[in-house]
mmCIF file of C-alpha atoms and ligand atoms in Angstrom:
data_model
loop_
_atom_site.group_PDB
_atom_site.id
_atom_site.type_symbol
_atom_site.label_atom_id
_atom_site.label_comp_id
_atom_site.label_asym_id
_atom_site.label_seq_id
_atom_site.Cartn_x
_atom_site.Cartn_y
_atom_site.Cartn_z
ATOM 1 C CA MET W 203 21.484 2.436 8.483
ATOM 2 C CA THR W 204 18.586 0.167 9.408
ATOM 3 C CA ALA W 205 15.836 0.035 6.752
ATOM 4 C CA THR W 206 12.364 1.103 7.944
ATOM 5 C CA LEU W 207 10.880 -2.112 6.510
ATOM 6 C CA GLU W 208 12.866 -5.043 5.220
ATOM 7 C CA ALA W 209 12.103 -8.489 3.895
ATOM 8 C CA VAL W 210 14.738 -11.211 3.515
ATOM 9 C CA GLY W 211 14.337 -14.428 1.563
ATOM 10 C CA LEU W 212 10.536 -14.565 1.486
ATOM 11 C CA HIS W 213 9.002 -17.742 0.125
ATOM 12 C CA ARG W 214 5.261 -18.430 -0.107
ATOM 13 C CA SER W 215 3.425 -21.224 -1.894
ATOM 14 C CA TYR W 216 -0.301 -21.953 -2.056
ATOM 15 C CA ARG W 217 -2.119 -25.189 -2.689
ATOM 16 C CA VAL W 218 -3.801 -25.006 -6.022
ATOM 17 C CA PRO W 219 -7.567 -25.228 -5.399
ATOM 18 C CA GLY W 220 -9.375 -28.282 -6.660
ATOM 19 C CA THR W 221 -6.380 -30.572 -6.997
ATOM 20 C CA ARG W 222 -6.476 -33.990 -5.377
ATOM 21 C CA PRO W 223 -4.670 -34.105 -1.994
ATOM 22 C CA TRP W 224 -2.267 -36.882 -3.019
ATOM 23 C CA ARG W 225 -1.009 -34.802 -5.923
ATOM 24 C CA ARG W 226 -0.153 -31.877 -3.719
ATOM 25 C CA ALA W 227 0.093 -29.306 -6.466
ATOM 26 C CA THR W 228 1.247 -25.930 -5.288
ATOM 27 C CA ARG W 229 1.697 -22.497 -6.841
ATOM 28 C CA VAL W 230 4.760 -20.557 -5.843
ATOM 29 C CA ALA W 231 3.678 -16.946 -5.200
ATOM 30 C CA LEU W 232 7.003 -15.701 -3.767
ATOM 31 C CA ASP W 233 10.346 -17.298 -4.418
ATOM 32 C CA GLY W 234 13.173 -15.803 -2.339
ATOM 33 C CA VAL W 235 12.204 -12.114 -2.326
ATOM 34 C CA ASP W 236 14.444 -9.523 -0.640
ATOM 35 C CA LEU W 237 13.147 -5.986 -0.359
ATOM 36 C CA ALA W 238 14.122 -2.891 1.640
ATOM 37 C CA LEU W 239 12.376 0.415 2.234
ATOM 38 C CA PRO W 240 15.328 2.541 3.349
ATOM 39 C CA ALA W 241 14.709 5.401 5.763
ATOM 40 C CA GLY W 242 13.549 8.561 4.030
ATOM 41 C CA ARG W 243 12.728 6.866 0.704
ATOM 42 C CA SER W 244 9.468 5.842 -0.973
ATOM 43 C CA LEU W 245 9.162 2.623 -2.921
ATOM 44 C CA ALA W 246 6.940 1.441 -5.766
ATOM 45 C CA LEU W 247 6.231 -2.249 -6.155
ATOM 46 C CA VAL W 248 5.306 -3.069 -9.760
ATOM 47 C CA GLY W 249 4.838 -6.175 -11.824
ATOM 48 C CA GLU W 250 2.352 -7.855 -14.105
ATOM 49 C CA SER W 251 -0.832 -9.348 -12.724
ATOM 50 C CA GLY W 252 -0.055 -12.496 -10.696
ATOM 51 C CA SER W 253 3.603 -11.578 -10.113
ATOM 52 C CA GLY W 254 3.165 -11.700 -6.334
ATOM 53 C CA LYS W 255 2.703 -8.064 -5.308
ATOM 54 C CA SER W 256 -0.327 -8.540 -3.069
ATOM 55 C CA THR W 257 1.194 -11.639 -1.511
ATOM 56 C CA LEU W 258 4.398 -9.742 -0.732
ATOM 57 C CA LEU W 259 2.354 -6.899 0.732
ATOM 58 C CA ARG W 260 0.501 -9.291 3.075
ATOM 59 C CA MET W 261 3.886 -10.547 4.337
ATOM 60 C CA LEU W 262 5.291 -7.052 4.716
ATOM 61 C CA LEU W 263 2.213 -5.980 6.718
ATOM 62 C CA ALA W 264 2.540 -9.073 8.920
ATOM 63 C CA LEU W 265 -0.933 -10.259 7.878
ATOM 64 C CA GLU W 266 0.320 -13.659 6.771
ATOM 65 C CA VAL W 267 3.272 -15.857 7.688
ATOM 66 C CA PRO W 268 5.800 -16.704 4.947
ATOM 67 C CA ASP W 269 6.840 -20.301 4.460
ATOM 68 C CA ASP W 270 10.409 -19.076 4.759
ATOM 69 C CA GLY W 271 12.210 -15.794 5.257
ATOM 70 C CA SER W 272 11.527 -12.893 7.590
ATOM 71 C CA VAL W 273 10.218 -9.352 7.802
ATOM 72 C CA ARG W 274 11.657 -6.638 10.020
ATOM 73 C CA PHE W 275 10.193 -3.232 10.911
ATOM 74 C CA ARG W 276 12.785 -0.790 12.216
ATOM 75 C CA GLY W 277 15.070 -3.753 12.769
ATOM 76 C CA GLU W 278 12.592 -5.777 14.832
ATOM 77 C CA PRO W 279 11.151 -9.054 13.481
ATOM 78 C CA VAL W 280 7.393 -8.803 12.873
ATOM 79 C CA THR W 281 4.794 -11.587 12.614
ATOM 80 C CA PRO W 282 0.956 -11.597 12.672
ATOM 81 C CA ALA W 283 1.118 -12.626 16.347
ATOM 82 C CA ALA W 284 3.696 -9.959 17.244
ATOM 83 C CA PRO W 285 3.529 -7.044 14.831
ATOM 84 C CA GLY W 286 5.136 -4.659 17.291
ATOM 85 C CA ARG W 287 5.274 -0.985 16.179
ATOM 86 C CA LEU W 288 4.211 -1.879 12.664
ATOM 87 C CA ARG W 289 0.500 -1.669 13.485
ATOM 88 C CA HIS W 290 0.986 1.774 15.065
ATOM 89 C CA GLU W 291 3.271 3.298 12.526
ATOM 90 C CA VAL W 292 1.937 1.969 9.199
ATOM 91 C CA GLY W 293 -1.216 3.322 7.587
ATOM 92 C CA VAL W 294 -2.835 1.274 4.817
ATOM 93 C CA VAL W 295 -5.041 2.199 1.891
ATOM 94 C CA VAL W 296 -6.359 -0.973 0.233
ATOM 95 C CA GLN W 297 -7.538 -1.443 -3.340
ATOM 96 C CA ASP W 298 -11.217 -1.320 -2.453
ATOM 97 C CA ALA W 299 -11.169 1.908 -0.499
ATOM 98 C CA GLY W 300 -14.849 1.812 0.327
ATOM 99 C CA GLY W 301 -14.290 -1.556 1.996
ATOM 100 C CA SER W 302 -12.277 0.005 4.840
ATOM 101 C CA LEU W 303 -15.313 2.081 5.775
ATOM 102 C CA ASP W 304 -18.242 0.503 7.592
ATOM 103 C CA PRO W 305 -21.302 1.084 5.289
ATOM 104 C CA ARG W 306 -23.626 1.358 8.331
ATOM 105 C CA CYS W 307 -21.649 4.005 10.185
ATOM 106 C CA PRO W 308 -21.253 7.705 9.658
ATOM 107 C CA VAL W 309 -17.792 8.161 8.102
ATOM 108 C CA ARG W 310 -16.736 10.248 11.100
ATOM 109 C CA GLU W 311 -16.902 7.034 13.237
ATOM 110 C CA SER W 312 -14.864 4.990 10.734
ATOM 111 C CA LEU W 313 -12.230 7.690 10.682
ATOM 112 C CA ARG W 314 -12.122 7.895 14.458
ATOM 113 C CA GLU W 315 -11.752 4.133 14.946
ATOM 114 C CA PRO W 316 -7.911 3.854 14.576
ATOM 115 C CA LEU W 317 -7.513 6.505 17.249
ATOM 116 C CA GLU W 318 -9.671 4.433 19.642
ATOM 117 C CA CYS W 319 -7.605 1.257 19.008
ATOM 118 C CA LEU W 320 -4.061 2.601 19.037
ATOM 119 C CA ASP W 321 -1.937 3.754 21.958
ATOM 120 C CA GLY W 322 -1.158 7.398 22.488
ATOM 121 C CA TRP W 323 -4.440 8.920 21.402
ATOM 122 C CA ALA W 324 -6.456 8.748 24.657
ATOM 123 C CA GLY W 325 -5.902 12.370 25.613
ATOM 124 C CA VAL W 326 -6.520 13.753 22.134
ATOM 125 C CA ASP W 327 -9.734 15.260 20.803
ATOM 126 C CA HIS W 328 -10.688 12.595 18.242
ATOM 127 C CA ASP W 329 -13.405 14.676 16.583
ATOM 128 C CA ALA W 330 -10.985 17.578 16.052
ATOM 129 C CA ARG W 331 -8.525 15.159 14.472
ATOM 130 C CA VAL W 332 -11.274 13.884 12.122
ATOM 131 C CA VAL W 333 -12.031 17.452 11.090
ATOM 132 C CA GLU W 334 -8.330 18.081 10.499
ATOM 133 C CA LEU W 335 -7.921 15.040 8.278
ATOM 134 C CA MET W 336 -11.129 15.512 6.333
ATOM 135 C CA THR W 337 -10.009 19.041 5.597
ATOM 136 C CA ALA W 338 -6.517 17.851 4.633
ATOM 137 C CA VAL W 339 -7.901 15.462 2.005
ATOM 138 C CA GLY W 340 -10.228 18.118 0.650
ATOM 139 C CA LEU W 341 -13.555 16.979 2.093
ATOM 140 C CA ASP W 342 -16.045 19.129 3.953
ATOM 141 C CA PRO W 343 -15.972 18.022 7.622
ATOM 142 C CA GLU W 344 -19.675 18.873 7.793
ATOM 143 C CA THR W 345 -20.302 15.718 5.739
ATOM 144 C CA GLY W 346 -18.843 13.501 8.514
ATOM 145 C CA ASP W 347 -22.385 12.378 9.513
ATOM 146 C CA ARG W 348 -22.984 10.772 6.086
ATOM 147 C CA ARG W 349 -22.586 7.075 5.324
ATOM 148 C CA PRO W 350 -19.935 5.885 2.801
ATOM 149 C CA GLY W 351 -22.660 5.196 0.223
ATOM 150 C CA GLN W 352 -23.465 8.918 0.066
ATOM 151 C CA PHE W 353 -19.978 9.728 -1.250
ATOM 152 C CA SER W 354 -18.593 9.289 -4.788
ATOM 153 C CA GLY W 355 -15.854 6.720 -5.550
ATOM 154 C CA GLY W 356 -13.190 9.453 -5.579
ATOM 155 C CA GLN W 357 -14.494 10.864 -2.259
ATOM 156 C CA ARG W 358 -14.397 7.397 -0.703
ATOM 157 C CA GLN W 359 -10.738 7.092 -1.780
ATOM 158 C CA ARG W 360 -10.152 10.415 0.003
ATOM 159 C CA LEU W 361 -11.903 9.096 3.110
ATOM 160 C CA ALA W 362 -9.787 5.939 3.034
ATOM 161 C CA LEU W 363 -6.672 8.113 2.745
ATOM 162 C CA ALA W 364 -7.859 10.216 5.693
ATOM 163 C CA ARG W 365 -8.421 7.087 7.756
ATOM 164 C CA ALA W 366 -4.986 5.694 6.895
ATOM 165 C CA LEU W 367 -3.365 8.985 7.877
ATOM 166 C CA ILE W 368 -5.347 9.799 10.978
ATOM 167 C CA ALA W 369 -3.015 8.125 13.503
ATOM 168 C CA ASN W 370 -0.019 9.921 12.064
ATOM 169 C CA PRO W 371 1.744 6.904 10.441
ATOM 170 C CA SER W 372 5.420 7.092 9.450
ATOM 171 C CA VAL W 373 4.791 4.727 6.527
ATOM 172 C CA LEU W 374 1.796 4.752 4.209
ATOM 173 C CA VAL W 375 1.130 1.540 2.265
ATOM 174 C CA VAL W 376 -1.128 2.063 -0.730
ATOM 175 C CA ASP W 377 -2.320 -0.822 -2.844
ATOM 176 C CA GLU W 378 -3.661 0.275 -6.266
ATOM 177 C CA PRO W 379 -5.525 3.134 -4.646
ATOM 178 C CA PHE W 380 -6.455 4.898 -7.863
ATOM 179 C CA SER W 381 -7.678 1.991 -9.997
ATOM 180 C CA ALA W 382 -11.401 2.657 -9.583
ATOM 181 C CA VAL W 383 -11.472 6.364 -10.292
ATOM 182 C CA ASP W 384 -11.529 8.405 -13.497
ATOM 183 C CA PRO W 385 -8.278 9.935 -14.801
ATOM 184 C CA ALA W 386 -9.058 13.473 -13.593
ATOM 185 C CA THR W 387 -9.883 12.273 -10.055
ATOM 186 C CA ARG W 388 -6.810 10.070 -10.110
ATOM 187 C CA ALA W 389 -4.584 13.042 -11.042
ATOM 188 C CA ARG W 390 -6.115 15.094 -8.157
ATOM 189 C CA LEU W 391 -5.625 12.232 -5.683
ATOM 190 C CA VAL W 392 -2.022 11.692 -6.728
ATOM 191 C CA ALA W 393 -1.308 15.423 -6.389
ATOM 192 C CA LEU W 394 -3.014 15.445 -2.972
ATOM 193 C CA LEU W 395 -1.023 12.386 -1.777
ATOM 194 C CA ARG W 396 2.204 13.923 -2.982
ATOM 195 C CA THR W 397 1.504 17.163 -1.090
ATOM 196 C CA LEU W 398 0.528 15.301 2.074
ATOM 197 C CA VAL W 399 3.612 13.099 1.914
ATOM 198 C CA GLU W 400 5.967 16.026 1.298
ATOM 199 C CA ARG W 401 4.373 17.997 4.156
ATOM 200 C CA SER W 402 4.581 15.226 6.719
ATOM 201 C CA ALA W 403 7.665 13.300 5.541
ATOM 202 C CA ILE W 404 5.775 10.026 5.332
ATOM 203 C CA GLN W 405 7.396 7.153 3.491
ATOM 204 C CA VAL W 406 5.168 5.569 0.838
ATOM 205 C CA LEU W 407 5.124 1.927 -0.202
ATOM 206 C CA LEU W 408 2.976 1.874 -3.309
ATOM 207 C CA VAL W 409 1.668 -1.157 -5.198
ATOM 208 C CA THR W 410 0.543 -0.138 -8.631
ATOM 209 C CA HIS W 411 0.186 -0.983 -12.294
ATOM 210 C CA ASP W 412 0.448 2.686 -13.141
ATOM 211 C CA LEU W 413 4.077 3.543 -13.757
ATOM 212 C CA GLY W 414 3.218 7.224 -14.076
ATOM 213 C CA VAL W 415 1.834 7.258 -10.527
ATOM 214 C CA ALA W 416 4.849 5.342 -9.278
ATOM 215 C CA ASP W 417 7.116 7.971 -10.869
ATOM 216 C CA ARG W 418 5.183 10.864 -9.290
ATOM 217 C CA LEU W 419 5.198 9.432 -5.779
ATOM 218 C CA CYS W 420 8.245 7.220 -5.312
ATOM 219 C CA ASP W 421 12.074 7.314 -5.359
ATOM 220 C CA ASP W 422 12.771 3.620 -5.882
ATOM 221 C CA VAL W 423 11.112 0.710 -7.604
ATOM 222 C CA VAL W 424 11.075 -3.090 -7.277
ATOM 223 C CA VAL W 425 9.903 -5.033 -10.317
ATOM 224 C CA LEU W 426 8.414 -8.402 -9.474
ATOM 225 C CA ALA W 427 8.051 -11.195 -11.994
ATOM 226 C CA HIS W 428 6.888 -14.729 -11.269
ATOM 227 C CA GLY W 429 7.383 -14.242 -7.545
ATOM 228 C CA ARG W 430 10.974 -13.003 -7.837
ATOM 229 C CA VAL W 431 12.608 -9.562 -7.918
ATOM 230 C CA ALA W 432 13.436 -9.075 -11.581
ATOM 231 C CA GLU W 433 14.998 -5.676 -11.057
ATOM 232 C CA SER W 434 15.252 -2.905 -8.447
ATOM 233 C CA GLY W 435 16.786 0.528 -8.176
ATOM 234 C CA SER W 436 15.964 4.201 -8.403
ATOM 235 C CA ILE W 437 12.895 4.868 -10.581
ATOM 236 C CA GLY W 438 14.864 7.243 -12.761
ATOM 237 C CA GLU W 439 17.438 4.562 -13.529
ATOM 238 C CA VAL W 440 15.072 1.629 -13.992
ATOM 239 C CA PHE W 441 12.563 3.552 -16.122
ATOM 240 C CA ALA W 442 15.256 5.118 -18.308
ATOM 241 C CA ARG W 443 17.407 1.976 -18.706
ATOM 242 C CA PRO W 444 15.443 -1.177 -17.789
ATOM 243 C CA ARG W 445 17.741 -4.195 -17.587
ATOM 244 C CA SER W 446 15.189 -6.974 -17.121
ATOM 245 C CA ALA W 447 12.672 -8.301 -19.630
ATOM 246 C CA ALA W 448 9.963 -7.798 -16.988
ATOM 247 C CA ALA W 449 10.714 -4.057 -16.618
ATOM 248 C CA ARG W 450 11.032 -3.623 -20.374
ATOM 249 C CA ASP W 451 7.681 -5.382 -20.858
ATOM 250 C CA LEU W 452 5.953 -3.169 -18.302
ATOM 251 C CA LEU W 453 7.359 -0.017 -19.813
ATOM 252 C CA GLY W 454 6.518 -1.238 -23.319
ATOM 253 C CA ALA W 455 2.966 -1.993 -22.218
ATOM 254 C CA VAL W 456 2.370 1.657 -21.310
ATOM 255 C CA GLY W 457 3.465 2.685 -24.774
ATOM 256 C CA ARG W 458 6.044 5.231 -23.737
ATOM 257 C CA LEU W 459 8.415 5.898 -20.880
ATOM 258 C CA PRO W 460 6.563 7.705 -18.123
ATOM 259 C CA GLU W 461 7.695 11.175 -17.327
ATOM 260 C CA VAL W 462 10.799 10.931 -15.094
ATOM 261 C CA ARG W 463 11.640 13.603 -12.640
ATOM 262 C CA ALA W 464 14.923 15.452 -13.072
HETATM 263 N N1 LIG S 620 -4.601 -17.239 -1.059
HETATM 264 C C1 LIG S 620 -4.141 -17.756 -2.229
HETATM 265 N N2 LIG S 620 -4.441 -19.030 -2.563
HETATM 266 C C2 LIG S 620 -3.986 -19.581 -3.723
HETATM 267 N N3 LIG S 620 -3.197 -18.896 -4.611
HETATM 268 C C3 LIG S 620 -2.878 -17.653 -4.334
HETATM 269 C C4 LIG S 620 -3.322 -16.965 -3.124
HETATM 270 N N4 LIG S 620 -2.842 -15.731 -3.100
HETATM 271 C C5 LIG S 620 -2.100 -15.589 -4.198
HETATM 272 N N5 LIG S 620 -2.143 -16.733 -4.939
HETATM 273 C C6 LIG S 620 -1.454 -16.969 -6.227
HETATM 274 O O1 LIG S 620 -0.142 -16.408 -6.107
HETATM 275 C C7 LIG S 620 0.250 -15.716 -7.300
HETATM 276 C C8 LIG S 620 0.520 -14.265 -6.978
HETATM 277 O O2 LIG S 620 -0.684 -13.629 -6.651
HETATM 278 P P1 LIG S 620 -0.778 -12.091 -6.183
HETATM 279 O O3 LIG S 620 -2.194 -11.807 -5.879
HETATM 280 O O4 LIG S 620 0.186 -11.857 -5.121
HETATM 281 O O5 LIG S 620 -0.314 -11.335 -7.486
HETATM 282 P P2 LIG S 620 -0.407 -9.775 -7.858
HETATM 283 O O6 LIG S 620 0.884 -9.401 -8.476
HETATM 284 O O7 LIG S 620 -0.811 -9.005 -6.634
HETATM 285 O O8 LIG S 620 -1.586 -9.707 -8.927
HETATM 286 P P3 LIG S 620 -2.589 -8.521 -9.280
HETATM 287 O O9 LIG S 620 -1.744 -7.414 -9.884
HETATM 288 O O10 LIG S 620 -3.507 -9.142 -10.315
HETATM 289 O O11 LIG S 620 -3.323 -8.103 -8.034
HETATM 290 C C9 LIG S 620 -0.917 -15.911 -8.273
HETATM 291 O O12 LIG S 620 -0.619 -17.000 -9.116
HETATM 292 C C10 LIG S 620 -2.091 -16.200 -7.383
HETATM 293 O O13 LIG S 620 -3.071 -16.972 -8.030
#
């Protein structure tokens, strides 16, 4: 069966800033990465800082062109110039959730924006959809007139989630979405995301340092180390019996094996 999202042989290097042009020093961020998000599954992308997770995400979202290799969405090649269905079907929550919301606009307008840009939403009541999504993420729709600065960090994460979900994506990409919130808020957001995902059958591609969150939300895991896939498989398998040093290091760093679902 065709994977929903697939990367084959991705390579990406960057010039190291400050080096003299004739020395041409480069840093390899991705070195031959293959990855697949099979239909109906959710995937966590983990790895130590600098392992290449964000770079890989930029390629997968067709925001940047790899030096080599390709990305396919539902079997079709995607590039920044021709992202095809990817832009319509993939919702994204970035690390800095507040950043996806215009600080000058009432949040209702930021939430409505994807509906105004994407096909298929012209005949739909956008305000009603905003009310629906604000309610779904546990925010009072009456607060839609407020600016992002009038919400707490956790509430802004909820708003970013609502914005990512508003155009009914089939895939939700979330990049360290819970790093800036306290543990109690994080637990509530994870529970909320899990409920939303189960209810709407969305596939999640999660980038995280938090293996507990990965375990709660995803079926499979890819462990990146030094721009390569060190290990991949079902979360239950990899967390219970890590084969690579990178996976063992990550699991060791959290002090104990995260709770693994039966
Ligand atoms: N635009 C860029 N220019 C130069 N080097 C870059 C660029 N983007 C990434 N890199 C380098 O590529 C490597 C991988 O970086 P990347 O941000 O993908 O790692 P990461 O796993 O997402 O890290 P973190 O968990 O800290 O966010 C790093 O060595 C980084 O310095």
